[in-house]
């Protein structure tokens, strides 16, 4: 049975306490919440929206889930979430119909969670993992849900429990929210997430692909300008994110042996023939040790890299951009292109976190985490931060 909690509690504990009443169907309500306070430790640093002033909004969250059992294997599930960084405005993160086609196969349709990560199903449930937050180097994609279908098939192979999640769908979201907010979409998205477990070991592998459209105004206008100054159509299209194929590959494992908890994940993602064509490579490894049944200190090491890309700029002409009122007036097109590529899709950093989780109640945990980030690409992005959290399930 795959364990999610890292302090020796079975996954059933996260199956949250329920209340039910009888009408035409049995309806169960669950909930979870995280109150998170954090700040950076220097006036000129920022990290995950935090600055040197203590904030309780950036990562705090409240959620309520309702599941209705309609009988004969059919059920409906909806989850409403209010996040502090969105002024606690409520929205549906999940809303789907589920049908148990057999004892081993379940079909779901509606708004579902994309199975990118080890903790995808529990991404918002802070109580489910030992840290204040999952590693940003791994959990870095700006979207987590999609509209579509999935087929989950469970199978025992030897002494291993396997689960295969086949998914297909689409999503619409706002991308580049902190720099150039742009409405975009991911269409014809398909993938397979395979998880497996045996005793104290569990792991997974994920492959997901789809067509990405993000018409960022600044990139679109510069690509058109480059064409007007002599760039070929194909060279300009290498900048645009217009129907290009995006791919995500991820893998990870969880060792929960005696007092030790060892968790690691790694992923690569990129979008072919676009400004995002260089792969984002990120991952982490975490070590935790249960001092007793309530307390576990931990340390986590993260690494993230998007390599430099020079091929897009190399295909551009050296024509100097005339005085047009742009930020790149007087600069050759190829040099300006390289600057835009680096600003959009270039980074390299490592981060180290140390902290402790303390279960002060059967349904609640207190956490503290100190994180230091060292950015090798831009020293101005270095940051030291501290965060405190109370996570609750109900």
GROMACS .gro file of C-alpha atoms in nm:
model
  394
    1UNK     CA    1   0.000   0.000   0.000
    2UNK     CA    2   0.152   0.330  -0.103
    3UNK     CA    3   0.216   0.566   0.187
    4UNK     CA    4   0.184   0.940   0.149
    5UNK     CA    5   0.255   1.067   0.496
    6UNK     CA    6   0.613   1.056   0.607
    7UNK     CA    7   0.562   1.016   0.980
    8UNK     CA    8   0.436   0.663   0.980
    9UNK     CA    9   0.069   0.742   0.923
   10UNK     CA   10  -0.117   0.545   0.652
   11UNK     CA   11  -0.277   0.716   0.359
   12UNK     CA   12  -0.614   0.643   0.513
   13UNK     CA   13  -0.556   0.926   0.759
   14UNK     CA   14  -0.549   1.170   0.470
   15UNK     CA   15  -0.872   1.026   0.349
   16UNK     CA   16  -1.003   1.298   0.579
   17UNK     CA   17  -1.287   1.256   0.826
   18UNK     CA   18  -1.633   1.258   0.674
   19UNK     CA   19  -1.985   1.360   0.750
   20UNK     CA   20  -2.277   1.219   0.559
   21UNK     CA   21  -2.647   1.250   0.530
   22UNK     CA   22  -2.904   1.061   0.331
   23UNK     CA   23  -3.093   1.214   0.045
   24UNK     CA   24  -3.103   1.072  -0.304
   25UNK     CA   25  -2.735   0.989  -0.256
   26UNK     CA   26  -2.481   0.968   0.023
   27UNK     CA   27  -2.274   1.288   0.029
   28UNK     CA   28  -1.947   1.312   0.218
   29UNK     CA   29  -1.764   1.631   0.298
   30UNK     CA   30  -1.389   1.659   0.359
   31UNK     CA   31  -1.164   1.957   0.403
   32UNK     CA   32  -0.811   2.074   0.456
   33UNK     CA   33  -0.635   2.399   0.532
   34UNK     CA   34  -0.286   2.541   0.564
   35UNK     CA   35  -0.202   2.864   0.740
   36UNK     CA   36   0.147   2.961   0.625
   37UNK     CA   37   0.352   3.261   0.736
   38UNK     CA   38   0.681   3.344   0.573
   39UNK     CA   39   0.934   3.608   0.483
   40UNK     CA   40   1.281   3.657   0.342
   41UNK     CA   41   1.566   3.747   0.575
   42UNK     CA   42   1.700   4.048   0.384
   43UNK     CA   43   1.544   4.372   0.261
   44UNK     CA   44   1.650   4.326  -0.101
   45UNK     CA   45   1.542   3.963  -0.144
   46UNK     CA   46   1.221   3.805  -0.269
   47UNK     CA   47   1.118   3.440  -0.281
   48UNK     CA   48   0.785   3.285  -0.383
   49UNK     CA   49   0.618   3.621  -0.345
   50UNK     CA   50   0.768   3.684   0.000
   51UNK     CA   51   0.977   3.985   0.092
   52UNK     CA   52   1.122   4.104   0.423
   53UNK     CA   53   0.775   4.164   0.570
   54UNK     CA   54   0.602   3.865   0.727
   55UNK     CA   55   0.308   3.752   0.512
   56UNK     CA   56   0.029   3.508   0.590
   57UNK     CA   57  -0.131   3.510   0.243
   58UNK     CA   58   0.115   3.379  -0.015
   59UNK     CA   59   0.079   3.008   0.059
   60UNK     CA   60  -0.224   2.981   0.287
   61UNK     CA   61  -0.515   2.778   0.155
   62UNK     CA   62  -0.860   2.648   0.252
   63UNK     CA   63  -1.048   2.376   0.067
   64UNK     CA   64  -1.369   2.177   0.089
   65UNK     CA   65  -1.440   1.857  -0.103
   66UNK     CA   66  -1.777   1.691  -0.154
   67UNK     CA   67  -1.823   1.339  -0.290
   68UNK     CA   68  -2.161   1.187  -0.371
   69UNK     CA   69  -2.195   0.810  -0.403
   70UNK     CA   70  -2.471   0.754  -0.659
   71UNK     CA   71  -2.456   0.376  -0.631
   72UNK     CA   72  -2.359   0.101  -0.877
   73UNK     CA   73  -2.002   0.232  -0.900
   74UNK     CA   74  -2.097   0.588  -1.000
   75UNK     CA   75  -1.992   0.892  -0.798
   76UNK     CA   76  -1.943   1.267  -0.836
   77UNK     CA   77  -1.666   1.472  -0.674
   78UNK     CA   78  -1.610   1.847  -0.649
   79UNK     CA   79  -1.340   2.042  -0.467
   80UNK     CA   80  -1.356   2.416  -0.396
   81UNK     CA   81  -1.031   2.593  -0.308
   82UNK     CA   82  -0.956   2.941  -0.174
   83UNK     CA   83  -0.589   3.048  -0.192
   84UNK     CA   84  -0.435   3.340  -0.010
   85UNK     CA   85  -0.231   3.453  -0.310
   86UNK     CA   86  -0.560   3.493  -0.499
   87UNK     CA   87  -0.727   3.692  -0.218
   88UNK     CA   88  -0.905   3.373  -0.107
   89UNK     CA   89  -1.137   3.386  -0.406
   90UNK     CA   90  -1.302   3.044  -0.439
   91UNK     CA   91  -1.276   2.828  -0.747
   92UNK     CA   92  -1.337   2.467  -0.849
   93UNK     CA   93  -1.006   2.285  -0.872
   94UNK     CA   94  -1.171   1.943  -0.919
   95UNK     CA   95  -1.515   1.856  -1.055
   96UNK     CA   96  -1.558   1.513  -1.208
   97UNK     CA   97  -1.774   1.203  -1.246
   98UNK     CA   98  -1.619   0.867  -1.160
   99UNK     CA   99  -1.737   0.521  -1.266
  100UNK     CA  100  -1.595   0.191  -1.143
  101UNK     CA  101  -1.603  -0.017  -1.459
  102UNK     CA  102  -1.462  -0.316  -1.271
  103UNK     CA  103  -1.288  -0.401  -0.947
  104UNK     CA  104  -0.963  -0.283  -1.105
  105UNK     CA  105  -1.060  -0.009  -1.351
  106UNK     CA  106  -1.208   0.336  -1.288
  107UNK     CA  107  -1.310   0.590  -1.554
  108UNK     CA  108  -1.324   0.961  -1.460
  109UNK     CA  109  -1.438   1.261  -1.663
  110UNK     CA  110  -1.444   1.632  -1.583
  111UNK     CA  111  -1.187   1.863  -1.424
  112UNK     CA  112  -0.904   1.645  -1.294
  113UNK     CA  113  -0.555   1.676  -1.153
  114UNK     CA  114  -0.272   1.626  -1.403
  115UNK     CA  115  -0.056   1.335  -1.275
  116UNK     CA  116   0.277   1.517  -1.307
  117UNK     CA  117   0.427   1.443  -0.966
  118UNK     CA  118   0.454   1.206  -0.675
  119UNK     CA  119   0.224   1.433  -0.473
  120UNK     CA  120  -0.005   1.546  -0.757
  121UNK     CA  121  -0.322   1.421  -0.589
  122UNK     CA  122  -0.222   1.586  -0.260
  123UNK     CA  123  -0.047   1.892  -0.397
  124UNK     CA  124  -0.257   2.139  -0.198
  125UNK     CA  125  -0.283   1.921   0.114
  126UNK     CA  126   0.011   2.040   0.322
  127UNK     CA  127  -0.059   1.770   0.581
  128UNK     CA  128   0.033   1.505   0.320
  129UNK     CA  129   0.407   1.579   0.304
  130UNK     CA  130   0.680   1.662   0.556
  131UNK     CA  131   0.782   2.006   0.425
  132UNK     CA  132   0.604   2.341   0.430
  133UNK     CA  133   0.589   2.313   0.050
  134UNK     CA  134   0.706   2.065  -0.216
  135UNK     CA  135   1.035   2.145  -0.390
  136UNK     CA  136   0.997   2.436  -0.632
  137UNK     CA  137   1.267   2.290  -0.857
  138UNK     CA  138   1.035   1.998  -0.931
  139UNK     CA  139   0.686   2.139  -0.873
  140UNK     CA  140   0.740   2.434  -1.106
  141UNK     CA  141   0.475   2.411  -1.378
  142UNK     CA  142   0.217   2.693  -1.363
  143UNK     CA  143  -0.085   2.462  -1.402
  144UNK     CA  144  -0.204   2.146  -1.226
  145UNK     CA  145  -0.555   2.064  -1.353
  146UNK     CA  146  -0.709   1.975  -1.688
  147UNK     CA  147  -1.051   1.913  -1.840
  148UNK     CA  148  -1.084   1.568  -1.988
  149UNK     CA  149  -1.093   1.198  -1.907
  150UNK     CA  150  -0.874   0.945  -1.735
  151UNK     CA  151  -0.877   0.569  -1.703
  152UNK     CA  152  -0.707   0.425  -1.395
  153UNK     CA  153  -0.627   0.054  -1.394
  154UNK     CA  154  -0.482  -0.119  -1.088
  155UNK     CA  155  -0.298  -0.449  -1.115
  156UNK     CA  156  -0.095  -0.677  -0.889
  157UNK     CA  157   0.217  -0.802  -1.065
  158UNK     CA  158   0.405  -1.046  -0.846
  159UNK     CA  159   0.441  -0.870  -0.512
  160UNK     CA  160   0.415  -0.521  -0.665
  161UNK     CA  161   0.103  -0.305  -0.674
  162UNK     CA  162   0.081  -0.113  -1.003
  163UNK     CA  163  -0.150   0.169  -1.103
  164UNK     CA  164  -0.174   0.295  -1.463
  165UNK     CA  165  -0.339   0.632  -1.523
  166UNK     CA  166  -0.416   0.703  -1.890
  167UNK     CA  167  -0.528   1.063  -1.943
  168UNK     CA  168  -0.647   1.285  -2.228
  169UNK     CA  169  -0.777   1.639  -2.228
  170UNK     CA  170  -0.707   2.011  -2.249
  171UNK     CA  171  -0.663   2.316  -2.032
  172UNK     CA  172  -0.687   2.693  -2.049
  173UNK     CA  173  -0.496   2.910  -1.804
  174UNK     CA  174  -0.300   3.230  -1.756
  175UNK     CA  175   0.073   3.181  -1.814
  176UNK     CA  176   0.372   3.398  -1.717
  177UNK     CA  177   0.157   3.548  -1.440
  178UNK     CA  178   0.436   3.745  -1.273
  179UNK     CA  179   0.597   3.883  -1.590
  180UNK     CA  180   0.366   3.890  -1.895
  181UNK     CA  181   0.024   3.747  -1.800
  182UNK     CA  182  -0.110   3.574  -2.111
  183UNK     CA  183  -0.416   3.356  -2.168
  184UNK     CA  184  -0.305   3.032  -2.326
  185UNK     CA  185  -0.405   2.672  -2.378
  186UNK     CA  186  -0.273   2.320  -2.392
  187UNK     CA  187  -0.469   2.107  -2.638
  188UNK     CA  188  -0.476   1.738  -2.730
  189UNK     CA  189  -0.296   1.658  -2.408
  190UNK     CA  190  -0.234   1.290  -2.345
  191UNK     CA  191  -0.016   1.087  -2.114
  192UNK     CA  192   0.044   0.789  -1.893
  193UNK     CA  193   0.138   0.795  -1.526
  194UNK     CA  194   0.253   0.464  -1.380
  195UNK     CA  195   0.297   0.416  -1.006
  196UNK     CA  196   0.417   0.107  -0.826
  197UNK     CA  197   0.475   0.006  -0.465
  198UNK     CA  198   0.591  -0.279  -0.247
  199UNK     CA  199   0.621  -0.269   0.130
  200UNK     CA  200   0.837   0.035   0.217
  201UNK     CA  201   0.916   0.143  -0.141
  202UNK     CA  202   0.698   0.328  -0.392
  203UNK     CA  203   0.780   0.499  -0.720
  204UNK     CA  204   0.631   0.644  -1.036
  205UNK     CA  205   0.704   0.739  -1.394
  206UNK     CA  206   0.508   0.997  -1.599
  207UNK     CA  207   0.502   1.097  -1.964
  208UNK     CA  208   0.266   1.376  -2.079
  209UNK     CA  209   0.254   1.568  -2.407
  210UNK     CA  210   0.031   1.822  -2.578
  211UNK     CA  211   0.005   2.122  -2.813
  212UNK     CA  212   0.084   2.451  -2.641
  213UNK     CA  213  -0.045   2.793  -2.746
  214UNK     CA  214   0.070   3.098  -2.547
  215UNK     CA  215   0.058   3.414  -2.764
  216UNK     CA  216   0.274   3.636  -2.540
  217UNK     CA  217   0.228   3.989  -2.677
  218UNK     CA  218   0.592   4.093  -2.636
  219UNK     CA  219   0.723   3.781  -2.808
  220UNK     CA  220   0.467   3.800  -3.088
  221UNK     CA  221   0.547   4.165  -3.162
  222UNK     CA  222   0.923   4.107  -3.155
  223UNK     CA  223   0.891   3.805  -3.388
  224UNK     CA  224   0.695   4.020  -3.633
  225UNK     CA  225   0.955   4.297  -3.604
  226UNK     CA  226   1.235   4.047  -3.668
  227UNK     CA  227   1.060   3.929  -3.983
  228UNK     CA  228   1.020   4.288  -4.103
  229UNK     CA  229   1.397   4.334  -4.056
  230UNK     CA  230   1.492   4.027  -4.256
  231UNK     CA  231   1.435   3.721  -4.039
  232UNK     CA  232   1.282   3.422  -4.212
  233UNK     CA  233   0.936   3.293  -4.122
  234UNK     CA  234   1.087   2.978  -3.970
  235UNK     CA  235   1.336   3.178  -3.762
  236UNK     CA  236   1.059   3.402  -3.624
  237UNK     CA  237   0.840   3.099  -3.550
  238UNK     CA  238   1.118   2.958  -3.332
  239UNK     CA  239   1.030   3.237  -3.088
  240UNK     CA  240   0.652   3.195  -3.094
  241UNK     CA  241   0.467   2.946  -2.872
  242UNK     CA  242   0.205   2.860  -3.131
  243UNK     CA  243   0.078   2.502  -3.153
  244UNK     CA  244   0.416   2.362  -3.054
  245UNK     CA  245   0.457   2.024  -2.888
  246UNK     CA  246   0.526   2.034  -2.516
  247UNK     CA  247   0.657   1.731  -2.331
  248UNK     CA  248   0.692   1.645  -1.962
  249UNK     CA  249   0.882   1.342  -1.832
  250UNK     CA  250   0.902   1.278  -1.459
  251UNK     CA  251   1.005   1.003  -1.220
  252UNK     CA  252   1.048   0.964  -0.847
  253UNK     CA  253   1.048   0.735  -0.547
  254UNK     CA  254   0.958   0.727  -0.180
  255UNK     CA  255   1.143   0.509   0.071
  256UNK     CA  256   0.963   0.487   0.404
  257UNK     CA  257   1.175   0.240   0.602
  258UNK     CA  258   1.168   0.219   0.979
  259UNK     CA  259   1.250   0.573   1.104
  260UNK     CA  260   1.383   0.697   0.771
  261UNK     CA  261   1.198   0.884   0.498
  262UNK     CA  262   1.383   0.936   0.168
  263UNK     CA  263   1.195   1.107  -0.116
  264UNK     CA  264   1.333   1.207  -0.457
  265UNK     CA  265   1.192   1.326  -0.791
  266UNK     CA  266   1.334   1.446  -1.123
  267UNK     CA  267   1.172   1.588  -1.436
  268UNK     CA  268   1.245   1.740  -1.775
  269UNK     CA  269   1.000   1.955  -1.972
  270UNK     CA  270   1.025   2.159  -2.290
  271UNK     CA  271   0.825   2.294  -2.585
  272UNK     CA  272   0.971   2.214  -2.926
  273UNK     CA  273   1.029   2.484  -3.190
  274UNK     CA  274   0.960   2.772  -2.951
  275UNK     CA  275   1.135   3.007  -2.712
  276UNK     CA  276   1.083   2.731  -2.450
  277UNK     CA  277   1.263   2.462  -2.650
  278UNK     CA  278   1.547   2.418  -2.402
  279UNK     CA  279   1.444   2.163  -2.140
  280UNK     CA  280   1.378   2.267  -1.783
  281UNK     CA  281   1.559   2.010  -1.569
  282UNK     CA  282   1.468   1.998  -1.204
  283UNK     CA  283   1.466   1.766  -0.909
  284UNK     CA  284   1.528   1.717  -0.540
  285UNK     CA  285   1.609   1.464  -0.271
  286UNK     CA  286   1.482   1.482   0.085
  287UNK     CA  287   1.595   1.297   0.398
  288UNK     CA  288   1.383   1.280   0.710
  289UNK     CA  289   1.425   1.090   1.037
  290UNK     CA  290   1.146   1.021   1.285
  291UNK     CA  291   1.275   1.111   1.628
  292UNK     CA  292   0.945   0.984   1.768
  293UNK     CA  293   0.591   0.930   1.644
  294UNK     CA  294   0.523   1.304   1.637
  295UNK     CA  295   0.848   1.470   1.531
  296UNK     CA  296   1.055   1.448   1.213
  297UNK     CA  297   1.337   1.686   1.120
  298UNK     CA  298   1.426   1.693   0.750
  299UNK     CA  299   1.672   1.830   0.499
  300UNK     CA  300   1.601   1.879   0.129
  301UNK     CA  301   1.836   1.954  -0.162
  302UNK     CA  302   1.699   2.100  -0.488
  303UNK     CA  303   1.852   2.167  -0.828
  304UNK     CA  304   1.705   2.340  -1.133
  305UNK     CA  305   1.855   2.429  -1.471
  306UNK     CA  306   1.737   2.567  -1.802
  307UNK     CA  307   2.047   2.564  -2.027
  308UNK     CA  308   2.135   2.859  -2.249
  309UNK     CA  309   2.000   2.846  -2.603
  310UNK     CA  310   2.194   3.015  -2.881
  311UNK     CA  311   2.040   2.852  -3.189
  312UNK     CA  312   1.734   3.080  -3.203
  313UNK     CA  313   1.944   3.398  -3.201
  314UNK     CA  314   2.195   3.246  -3.446
  315UNK     CA  315   1.920   3.218  -3.708
  316UNK     CA  316   1.835   3.588  -3.678
  317UNK     CA  317   1.990   3.866  -3.889
  318UNK     CA  318   2.235   4.119  -3.751
  319UNK     CA  319   2.022   4.409  -3.869
  320UNK     CA  320   2.017   4.696  -3.621
  321UNK     CA  321   1.671   4.773  -3.485
  322UNK     CA  322   1.583   5.133  -3.576
  323UNK     CA  323   1.434   5.390  -3.339
  324UNK     CA  324   1.083   5.250  -3.297
  325UNK     CA  325   1.031   5.313  -2.929
  326UNK     CA  326   1.111   4.955  -2.827
  327UNK     CA  327   1.343   4.846  -2.548
  328UNK     CA  328   1.583   4.715  -2.811
  329UNK     CA  329   1.624   5.019  -3.036
  330UNK     CA  330   1.979   5.041  -3.172
  331UNK     CA  331   2.057   4.675  -3.096
  332UNK     CA  332   2.109   4.408  -3.365
  333UNK     CA  333   1.814   4.168  -3.400
  334UNK     CA  334   2.022   3.861  -3.313
  335UNK     CA  335   2.158   4.015  -2.993
  336UNK     CA  336   1.812   4.137  -2.889
  337UNK     CA  337   1.676   3.788  -2.958
  338UNK     CA  338   1.934   3.634  -2.727
  339UNK     CA  339   1.841   3.878  -2.452
  340UNK     CA  340   1.472   3.789  -2.486
  341UNK     CA  341   1.546   3.415  -2.484
  342UNK     CA  342   1.759   3.447  -2.171
  343UNK     CA  343   1.500   3.660  -1.993
  344UNK     CA  344   1.221   3.416  -2.077
  345UNK     CA  345   1.378   3.073  -2.046
  346UNK     CA  346   1.715   3.071  -1.872
  347UNK     CA  347   1.796   2.993  -1.511
  348UNK     CA  348   2.013   2.775  -1.291
  349UNK     CA  349   1.995   2.743  -0.915
  350UNK     CA  350   2.029   2.518  -0.615
  351UNK     CA  351   1.834   2.537  -0.290
  352UNK     CA  352   1.875   2.376   0.049
  353UNK     CA  353   1.600   2.352   0.310
  354UNK     CA  354   1.611   2.234   0.669
  355UNK     CA  355   1.313   2.207   0.895
  356UNK     CA  356   1.099   2.001   1.125
  357UNK     CA  357   0.745   1.868   1.129
  358UNK     CA  358   0.562   1.817   1.456
  359UNK     CA  359   0.224   1.642   1.473
  360UNK     CA  360   0.065   1.817   1.769
  361UNK     CA  361  -0.280   1.667   1.693
  362UNK     CA  362  -0.403   1.357   1.505
  363UNK     CA  363  -0.536   1.587   1.231
  364UNK     CA  364  -0.289   1.875   1.246
  365UNK     CA  365   0.082   1.941   1.211
  366UNK     CA  366   0.312   2.236   1.277
  367UNK     CA  367   0.611   2.290   1.048
  368UNK     CA  368   0.901   2.528   1.024
  369UNK     CA  369   1.136   2.546   0.723
  370UNK     CA  370   1.442   2.754   0.642
  371UNK     CA  371   1.542   2.771   0.275
  372UNK     CA  372   1.850   2.921   0.115
  373UNK     CA  373   1.853   2.963  -0.264
  374UNK     CA  374   2.173   3.019  -0.463
  375UNK     CA  375   2.108   3.131  -0.822
  376UNK     CA  376   2.408   3.074  -1.049
  377UNK     CA  377   2.253   3.267  -1.338
  378UNK     CA  378   2.150   3.583  -1.155
  379UNK     CA  379   2.290   3.666  -0.810
  380UNK     CA  380   2.002   3.912  -0.757
  381UNK     CA  381   1.770   3.611  -0.726
  382UNK     CA  382   1.958   3.464  -0.429
  383UNK     CA  383   1.741   3.449  -0.118
  384UNK     CA  384   1.719   3.319   0.237
  385UNK     CA  385   1.369   3.263   0.373
  386UNK     CA  386   1.184   3.113   0.664
  387UNK     CA  387   0.828   2.982   0.678
  388UNK     CA  388   0.595   2.847   0.945
  389UNK     CA  389   0.286   2.640   0.874
  390UNK     CA  390  -0.006   2.478   1.048
  391UNK     CA  391  -0.166   2.209   0.829
  392UNK     CA  392  -0.506   2.064   0.914
  393UNK     CA  393  -0.735   1.798   0.767
  394UNK     CA  394  -1.098   1.765   0.865
   0.00000   0.00000   0.00000
